[in-house]
Short mmCIF file of C-alpha atoms and ligand atoms in Angstrom, two decimals:
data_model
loop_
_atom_site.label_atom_id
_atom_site.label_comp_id
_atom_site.label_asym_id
_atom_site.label_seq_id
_atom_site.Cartn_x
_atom_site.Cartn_y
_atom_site.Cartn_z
CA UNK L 284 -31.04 145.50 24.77
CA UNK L 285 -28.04 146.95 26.12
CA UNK L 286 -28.99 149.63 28.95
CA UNK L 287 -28.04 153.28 28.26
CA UNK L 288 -25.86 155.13 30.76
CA UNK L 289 -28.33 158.24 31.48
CA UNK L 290 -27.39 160.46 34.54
CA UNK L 291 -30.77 161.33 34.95
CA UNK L 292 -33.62 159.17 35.25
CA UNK L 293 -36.70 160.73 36.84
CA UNK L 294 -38.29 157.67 36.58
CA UNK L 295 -36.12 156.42 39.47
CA UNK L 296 -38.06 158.65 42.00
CA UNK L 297 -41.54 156.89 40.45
CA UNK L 298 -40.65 153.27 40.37
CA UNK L 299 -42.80 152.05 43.25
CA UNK L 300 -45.68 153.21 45.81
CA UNK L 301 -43.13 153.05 48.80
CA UNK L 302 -40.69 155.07 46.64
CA UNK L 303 -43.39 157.87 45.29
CA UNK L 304 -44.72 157.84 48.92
CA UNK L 305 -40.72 158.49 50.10
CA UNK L 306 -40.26 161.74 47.66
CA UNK L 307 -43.81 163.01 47.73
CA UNK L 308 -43.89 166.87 48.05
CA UNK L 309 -46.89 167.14 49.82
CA UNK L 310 -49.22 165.35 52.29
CA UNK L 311 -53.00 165.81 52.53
CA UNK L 312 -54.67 165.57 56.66
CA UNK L 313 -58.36 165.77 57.35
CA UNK L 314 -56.75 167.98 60.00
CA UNK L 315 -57.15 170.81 57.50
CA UNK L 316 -60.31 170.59 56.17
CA UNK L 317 -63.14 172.75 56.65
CA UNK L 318 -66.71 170.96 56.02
CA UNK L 319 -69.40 173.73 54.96
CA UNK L 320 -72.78 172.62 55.82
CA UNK L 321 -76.20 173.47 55.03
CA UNK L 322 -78.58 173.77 58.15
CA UNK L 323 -82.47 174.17 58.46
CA UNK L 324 -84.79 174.58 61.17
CA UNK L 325 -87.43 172.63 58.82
CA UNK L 326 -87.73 168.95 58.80
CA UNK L 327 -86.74 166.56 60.16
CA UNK L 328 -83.62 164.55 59.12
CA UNK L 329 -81.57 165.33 56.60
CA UNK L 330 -83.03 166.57 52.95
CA UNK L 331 -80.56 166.53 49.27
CA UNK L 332 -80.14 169.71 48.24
CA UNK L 333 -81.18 169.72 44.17
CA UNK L 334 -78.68 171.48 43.02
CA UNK L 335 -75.76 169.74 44.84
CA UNK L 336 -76.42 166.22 44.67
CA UNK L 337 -74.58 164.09 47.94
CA UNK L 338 -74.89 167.75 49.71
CA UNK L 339 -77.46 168.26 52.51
CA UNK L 340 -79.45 170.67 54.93
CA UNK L 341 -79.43 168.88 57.74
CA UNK L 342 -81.88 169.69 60.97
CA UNK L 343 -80.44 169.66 64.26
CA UNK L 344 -80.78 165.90 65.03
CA UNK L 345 -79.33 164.44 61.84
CA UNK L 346 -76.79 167.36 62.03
CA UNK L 347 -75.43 165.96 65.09
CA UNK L 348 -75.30 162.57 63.78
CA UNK L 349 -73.11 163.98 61.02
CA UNK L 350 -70.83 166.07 63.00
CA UNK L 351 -70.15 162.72 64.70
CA UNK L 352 -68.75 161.44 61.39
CA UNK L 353 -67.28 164.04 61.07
CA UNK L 354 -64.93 163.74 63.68
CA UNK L 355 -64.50 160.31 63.35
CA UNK L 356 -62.81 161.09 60.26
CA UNK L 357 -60.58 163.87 62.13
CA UNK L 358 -62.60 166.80 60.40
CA UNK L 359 -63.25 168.80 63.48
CA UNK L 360 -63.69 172.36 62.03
CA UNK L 361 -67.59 173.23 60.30
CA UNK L 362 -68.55 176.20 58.63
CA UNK L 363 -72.33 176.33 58.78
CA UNK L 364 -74.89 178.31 56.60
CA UNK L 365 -78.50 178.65 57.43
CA UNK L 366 -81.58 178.03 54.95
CA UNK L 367 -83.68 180.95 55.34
CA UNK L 368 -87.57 181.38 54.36
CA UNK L 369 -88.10 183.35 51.33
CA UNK L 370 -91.08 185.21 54.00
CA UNK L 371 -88.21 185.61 56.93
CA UNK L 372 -86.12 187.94 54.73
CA UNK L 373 -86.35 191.78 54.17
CA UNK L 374 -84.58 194.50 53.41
CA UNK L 375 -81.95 194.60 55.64
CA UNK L 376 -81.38 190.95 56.29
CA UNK L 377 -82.67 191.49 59.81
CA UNK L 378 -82.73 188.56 60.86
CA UNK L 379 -79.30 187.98 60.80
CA UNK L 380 -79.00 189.50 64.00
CA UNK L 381 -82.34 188.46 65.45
CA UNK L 382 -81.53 186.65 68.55
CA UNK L 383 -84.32 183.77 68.45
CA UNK L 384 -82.74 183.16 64.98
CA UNK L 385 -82.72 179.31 64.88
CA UNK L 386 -79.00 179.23 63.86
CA UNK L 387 -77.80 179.98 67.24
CA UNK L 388 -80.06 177.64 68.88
CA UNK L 389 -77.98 175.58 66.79
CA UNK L 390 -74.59 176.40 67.20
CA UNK L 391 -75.54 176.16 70.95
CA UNK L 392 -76.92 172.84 70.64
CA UNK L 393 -73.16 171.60 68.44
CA UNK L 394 -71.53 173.36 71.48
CA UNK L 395 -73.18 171.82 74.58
CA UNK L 396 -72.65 167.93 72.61
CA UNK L 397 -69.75 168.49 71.35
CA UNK L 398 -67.28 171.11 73.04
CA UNK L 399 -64.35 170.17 70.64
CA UNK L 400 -65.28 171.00 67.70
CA UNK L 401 -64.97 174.14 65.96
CA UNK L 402 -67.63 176.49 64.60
CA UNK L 403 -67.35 179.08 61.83
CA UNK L 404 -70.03 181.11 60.54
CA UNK L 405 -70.51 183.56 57.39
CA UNK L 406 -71.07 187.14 57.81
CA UNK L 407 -72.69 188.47 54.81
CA UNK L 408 -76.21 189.55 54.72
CA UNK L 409 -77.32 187.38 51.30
CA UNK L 410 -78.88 184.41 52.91
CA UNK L 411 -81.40 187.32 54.64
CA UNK L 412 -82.46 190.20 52.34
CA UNK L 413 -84.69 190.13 50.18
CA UNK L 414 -82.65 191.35 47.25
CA UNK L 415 -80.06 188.69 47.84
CA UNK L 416 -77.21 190.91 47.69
CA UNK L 417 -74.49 191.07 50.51
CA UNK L 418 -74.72 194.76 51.82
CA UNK L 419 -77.56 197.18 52.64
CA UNK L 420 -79.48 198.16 48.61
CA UNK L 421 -80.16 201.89 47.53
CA UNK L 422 -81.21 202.15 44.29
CA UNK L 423 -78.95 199.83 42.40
CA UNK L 424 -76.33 200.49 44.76
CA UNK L 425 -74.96 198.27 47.95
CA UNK L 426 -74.20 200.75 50.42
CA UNK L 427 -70.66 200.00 51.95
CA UNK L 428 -70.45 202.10 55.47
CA UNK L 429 -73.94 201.45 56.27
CA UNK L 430 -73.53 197.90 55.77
CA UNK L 431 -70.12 197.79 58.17
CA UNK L 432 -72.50 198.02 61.30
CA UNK L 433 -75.11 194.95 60.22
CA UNK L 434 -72.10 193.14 59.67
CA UNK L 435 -70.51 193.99 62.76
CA UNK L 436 -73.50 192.91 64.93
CA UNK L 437 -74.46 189.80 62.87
CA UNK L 438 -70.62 188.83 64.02
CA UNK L 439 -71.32 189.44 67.30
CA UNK L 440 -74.45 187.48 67.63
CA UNK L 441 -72.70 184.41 66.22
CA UNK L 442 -69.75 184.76 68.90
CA UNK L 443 -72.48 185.26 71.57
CA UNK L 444 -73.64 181.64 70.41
CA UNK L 445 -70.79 180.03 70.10
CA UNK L 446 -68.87 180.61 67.10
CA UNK L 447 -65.15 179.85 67.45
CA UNK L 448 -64.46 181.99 63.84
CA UNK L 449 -66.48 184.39 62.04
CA UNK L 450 -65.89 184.36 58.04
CA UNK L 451 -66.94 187.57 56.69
CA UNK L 452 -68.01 187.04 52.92
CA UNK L 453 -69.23 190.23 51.86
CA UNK L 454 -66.40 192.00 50.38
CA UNK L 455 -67.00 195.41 51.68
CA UNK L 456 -64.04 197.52 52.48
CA UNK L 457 -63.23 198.02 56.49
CA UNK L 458 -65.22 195.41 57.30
CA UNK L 459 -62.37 193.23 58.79
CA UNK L 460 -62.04 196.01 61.35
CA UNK L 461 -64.88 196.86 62.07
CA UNK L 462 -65.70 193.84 63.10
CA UNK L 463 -62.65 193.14 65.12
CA UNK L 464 -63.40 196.25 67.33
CA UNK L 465 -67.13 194.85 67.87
CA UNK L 466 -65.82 191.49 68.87
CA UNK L 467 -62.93 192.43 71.19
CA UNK L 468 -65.74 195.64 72.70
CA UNK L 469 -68.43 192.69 73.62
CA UNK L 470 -65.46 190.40 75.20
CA UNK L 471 -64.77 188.19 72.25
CA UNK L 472 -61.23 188.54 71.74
CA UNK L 473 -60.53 185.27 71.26
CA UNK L 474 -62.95 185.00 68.06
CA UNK L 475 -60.73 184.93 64.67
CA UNK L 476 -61.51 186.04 61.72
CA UNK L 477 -61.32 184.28 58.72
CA UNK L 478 -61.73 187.16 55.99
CA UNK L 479 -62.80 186.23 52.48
CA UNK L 480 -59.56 188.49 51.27
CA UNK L 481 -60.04 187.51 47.27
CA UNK L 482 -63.88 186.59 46.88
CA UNK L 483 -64.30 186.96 42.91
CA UNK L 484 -67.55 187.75 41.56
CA UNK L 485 -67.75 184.02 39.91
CA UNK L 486 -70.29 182.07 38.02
CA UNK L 487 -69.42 179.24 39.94
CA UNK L 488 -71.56 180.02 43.17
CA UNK L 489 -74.47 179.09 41.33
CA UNK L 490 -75.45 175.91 42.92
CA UNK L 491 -75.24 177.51 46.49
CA UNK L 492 -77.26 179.95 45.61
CA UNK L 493 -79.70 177.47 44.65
CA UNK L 494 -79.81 175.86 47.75
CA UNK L 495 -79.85 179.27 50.06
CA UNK L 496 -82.50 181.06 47.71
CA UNK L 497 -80.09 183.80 47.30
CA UNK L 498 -80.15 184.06 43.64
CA UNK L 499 -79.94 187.77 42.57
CA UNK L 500 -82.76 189.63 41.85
CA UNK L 501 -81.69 192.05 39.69
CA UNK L 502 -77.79 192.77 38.92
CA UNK L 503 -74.41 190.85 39.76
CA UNK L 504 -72.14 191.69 42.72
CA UNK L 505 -69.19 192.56 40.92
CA UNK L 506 -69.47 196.00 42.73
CA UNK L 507 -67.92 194.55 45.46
CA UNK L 508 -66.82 191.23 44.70
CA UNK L 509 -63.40 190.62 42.85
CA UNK L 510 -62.98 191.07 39.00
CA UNK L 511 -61.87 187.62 38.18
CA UNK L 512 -59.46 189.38 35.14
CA UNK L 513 -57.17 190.66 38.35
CA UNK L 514 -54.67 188.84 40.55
CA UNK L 515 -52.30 191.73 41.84
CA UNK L 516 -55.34 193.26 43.50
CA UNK L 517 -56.00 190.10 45.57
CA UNK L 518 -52.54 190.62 46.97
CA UNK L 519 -53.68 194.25 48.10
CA UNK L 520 -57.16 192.86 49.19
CA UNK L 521 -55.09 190.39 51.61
CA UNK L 522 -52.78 193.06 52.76
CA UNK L 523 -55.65 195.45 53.82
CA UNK L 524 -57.59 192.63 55.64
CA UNK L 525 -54.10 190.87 57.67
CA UNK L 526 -53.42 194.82 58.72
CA UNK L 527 -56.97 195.21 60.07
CA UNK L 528 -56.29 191.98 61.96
CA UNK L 529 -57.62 188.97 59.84
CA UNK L 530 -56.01 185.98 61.12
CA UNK L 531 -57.08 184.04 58.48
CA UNK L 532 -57.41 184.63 54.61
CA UNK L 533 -59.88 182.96 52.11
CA UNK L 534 -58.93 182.56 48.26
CA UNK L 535 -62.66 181.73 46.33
CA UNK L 536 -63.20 180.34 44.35
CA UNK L 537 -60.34 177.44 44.31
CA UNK L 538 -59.53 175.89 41.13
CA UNK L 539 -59.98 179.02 38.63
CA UNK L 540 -57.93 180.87 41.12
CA UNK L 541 -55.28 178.60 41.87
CA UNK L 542 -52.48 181.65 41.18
CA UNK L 543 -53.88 183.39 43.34
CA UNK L 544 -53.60 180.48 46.30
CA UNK L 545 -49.89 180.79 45.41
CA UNK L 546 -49.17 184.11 44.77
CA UNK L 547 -50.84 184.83 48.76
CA UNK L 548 -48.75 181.53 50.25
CA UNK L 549 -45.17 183.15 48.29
CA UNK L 550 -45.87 186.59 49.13
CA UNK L 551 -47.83 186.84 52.44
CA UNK L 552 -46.57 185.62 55.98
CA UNK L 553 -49.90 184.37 56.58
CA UNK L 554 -52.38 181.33 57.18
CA UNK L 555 -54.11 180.50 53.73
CA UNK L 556 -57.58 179.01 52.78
CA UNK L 557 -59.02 178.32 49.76
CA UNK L 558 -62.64 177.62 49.24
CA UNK L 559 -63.50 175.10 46.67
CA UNK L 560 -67.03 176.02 45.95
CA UNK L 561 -70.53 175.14 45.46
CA UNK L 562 -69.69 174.70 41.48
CA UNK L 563 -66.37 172.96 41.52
CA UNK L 564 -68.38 170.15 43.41
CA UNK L 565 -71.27 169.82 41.24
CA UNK L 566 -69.61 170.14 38.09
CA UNK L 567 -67.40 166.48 39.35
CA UNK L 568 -70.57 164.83 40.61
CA UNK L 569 -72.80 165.23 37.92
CA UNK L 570 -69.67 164.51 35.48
CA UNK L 571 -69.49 160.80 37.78
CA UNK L 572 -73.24 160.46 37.53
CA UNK L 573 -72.76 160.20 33.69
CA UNK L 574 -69.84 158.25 34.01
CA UNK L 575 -66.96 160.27 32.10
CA UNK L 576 -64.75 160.62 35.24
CA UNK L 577 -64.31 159.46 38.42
CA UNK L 578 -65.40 162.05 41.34
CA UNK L 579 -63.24 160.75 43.94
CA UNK L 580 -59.78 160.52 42.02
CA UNK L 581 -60.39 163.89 40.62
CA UNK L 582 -61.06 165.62 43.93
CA UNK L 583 -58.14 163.49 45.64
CA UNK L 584 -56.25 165.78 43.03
CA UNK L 585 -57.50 168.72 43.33
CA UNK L 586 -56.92 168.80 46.76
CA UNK L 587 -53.20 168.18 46.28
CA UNK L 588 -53.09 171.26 43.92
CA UNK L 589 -54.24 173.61 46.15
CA UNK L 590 -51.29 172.29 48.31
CA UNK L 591 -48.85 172.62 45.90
CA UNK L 592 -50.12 175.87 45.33
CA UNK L 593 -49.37 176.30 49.38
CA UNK L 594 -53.04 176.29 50.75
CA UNK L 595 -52.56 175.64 54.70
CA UNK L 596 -56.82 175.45 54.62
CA UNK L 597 -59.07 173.18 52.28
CA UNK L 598 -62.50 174.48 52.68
CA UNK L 599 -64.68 172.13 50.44
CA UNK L 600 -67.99 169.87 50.52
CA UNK L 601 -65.67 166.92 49.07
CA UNK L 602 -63.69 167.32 52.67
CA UNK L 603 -65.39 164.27 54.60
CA UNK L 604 -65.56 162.18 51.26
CA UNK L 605 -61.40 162.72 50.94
CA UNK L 606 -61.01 162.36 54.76
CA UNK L 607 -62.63 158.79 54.20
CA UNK L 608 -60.27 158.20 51.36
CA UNK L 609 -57.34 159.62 53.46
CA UNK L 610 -58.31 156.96 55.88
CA UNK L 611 -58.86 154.06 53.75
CA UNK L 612 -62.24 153.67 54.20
C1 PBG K 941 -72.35 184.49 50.82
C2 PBG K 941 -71.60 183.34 50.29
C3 PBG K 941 -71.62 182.77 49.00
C4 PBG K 941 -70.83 181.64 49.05
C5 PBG K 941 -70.35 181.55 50.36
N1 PBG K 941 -70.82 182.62 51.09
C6 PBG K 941 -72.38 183.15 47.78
C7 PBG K 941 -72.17 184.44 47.12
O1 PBG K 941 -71.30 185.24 47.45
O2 PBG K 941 -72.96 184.71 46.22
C8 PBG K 941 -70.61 180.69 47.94
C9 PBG K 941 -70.16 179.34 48.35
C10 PBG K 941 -70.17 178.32 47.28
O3 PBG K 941 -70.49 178.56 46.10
O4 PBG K 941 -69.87 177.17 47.64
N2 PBG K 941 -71.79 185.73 50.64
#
């Protein structure tokens, strides 16, 4: 058949893999990843967390075998979360700041073996009170100044082990601050902040909460995390936090929120993270379990959105699995 004389064929740009690889928009590096991992003081080796199948809480030994990996697949940032004892919390998520807290034995321990890579750690008191909510509980209320100070010191243990960033998750207004002045009073000026600008209260947490224990009690946390019906108030939420010196922002969760990703990278000067969370993960690996879709395509995806969307950060427990697919492996 006689070829048609079309000025525009975008099929031009897709005809082959060296071609598509020429014009692609956007590149994916392991460079940007942050791996979130579960840590324990408990057994030995490394144990599945139920509701997060492929995820583990790893004890200190197996935890250095996997920060190895880690880096061998050029992911050299971690954000670690402690598994607490349902007996070791109280109130007000004292230990947190207790300084024979296991956790900074073992940011210590990551230091001293392996001085390049980079620690972050969440400041939010959930993992530690009893109630499983984020800030100091009156009543039915979480208590916003009187939380500020916990927070604050919590932050400042973490730096005093080690921690390279501190990644406050609680969504209490000031906080950002507050904490900066606590850090840069005890010598830590060098600390950043990674601020979880737009945390939404989401559904979606649900399998992390499973693995830290920290399922709610009694009531949600949509008193002080984001009403997922708003983006324009992220934007404010960001503002607030870069002003009271966050040097990094945090959109969670990632794929329900993907606007909001953008809306931060086209309106803010600043360096953006998104967190693809507990939820996002299980809901692909239990989908590839049954066979309807393939985990590591879909994720490879993903990941590409939230860099079209203009994420400079990929927080995610799919980040060594991708790096390994980055790298052919
Ligand atoms: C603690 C915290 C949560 C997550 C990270 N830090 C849970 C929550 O706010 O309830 C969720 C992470 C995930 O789902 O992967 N404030």
């Amino acid at each position: 058949m006689k070829k048609q004389s079309l000025t525009h064929r975008l099929r031009r740009v897709r005809k082959s893999p060296s071609i598509r690889d020429l014009v692609a928009e956007n590149t994916l590096s392991a460079t940007e990843f942050i791996q979130p991992i579960f840590v324990t003081d408990k057994r030995k080796g490394k144990q599945e967390i139920a509701s997060m199948p492929g995820i583990f809480s790893y004890s200190l030994t197996a935890l250095l075998i996997h920060i190895e990996e880690l880096l061998k697949f050029n992911i050299s940032t971690i954000l670690l979360f402690p598994l607490v004892d349902a007996d070791k919390k109280d109130k007000y998520g004292s230990l947190s700041r207790d300084r024979d807290f296991y956790y900074f034995e073992i940011i210590k321990k990551i230091k001293s073996n392996f001085p390049e890579i980079t620690i972050a750690t969440d400041v939010a008191l959930d993992p530690y009170t009893d109630h499983g909510h984020d800030g100091v509980l009156e009543g039915s209320i979480i208590l916003n100044d009187e939380t500020l100070p916990l927070l604050a010191d919590m932050a400042v243990a973490q730096a005093e082990a080690g921690a390279d960033i501190v990644a406050p998750s609680d969504m209490m207004d000031g906080r950002v601050a507050f904490i900066r002045r606590e850090l840069d009073n005890h010598g830590f000026t060098d600390v950043l902040i990674m601020s979880y600008s737009a945390k939404y209260a989401s559904a979606f947490y649900g399998p992390f909460r499973g693995a830290l224990g920290s399922s709610i009690l009694k009531g949600d946390k949509k008193t002080y995390q984001m009403d997922y019906r708003n983006g324009d108030e992220a934007l404010r939420e960001a503002k607030l936090d870069l002003d009271e010196g966050a040097d990094i922002i945090i959109v969670k969760p990632g794929l329900a929120y993907i606007d909001v990703v953008k809306s931060f990278s086209d309106n803010l000067n600043a360096i953006v993270a998104v967190y693809n969370v507990s939820g996002e993960y299980t809901m692909l690996k239990l989908a590839n379990d049954k066979g309807f879709l393939n985990y590591e395509s879909c994720v490879l995806e993903i990941f590409y959105a939230f860099k079209r969307a203009g994420a400079n950060i990929i927080i995610s427990y799919s980040a060594l699995e991708v790096a390994k697919t980055l790298s052919g492996s």
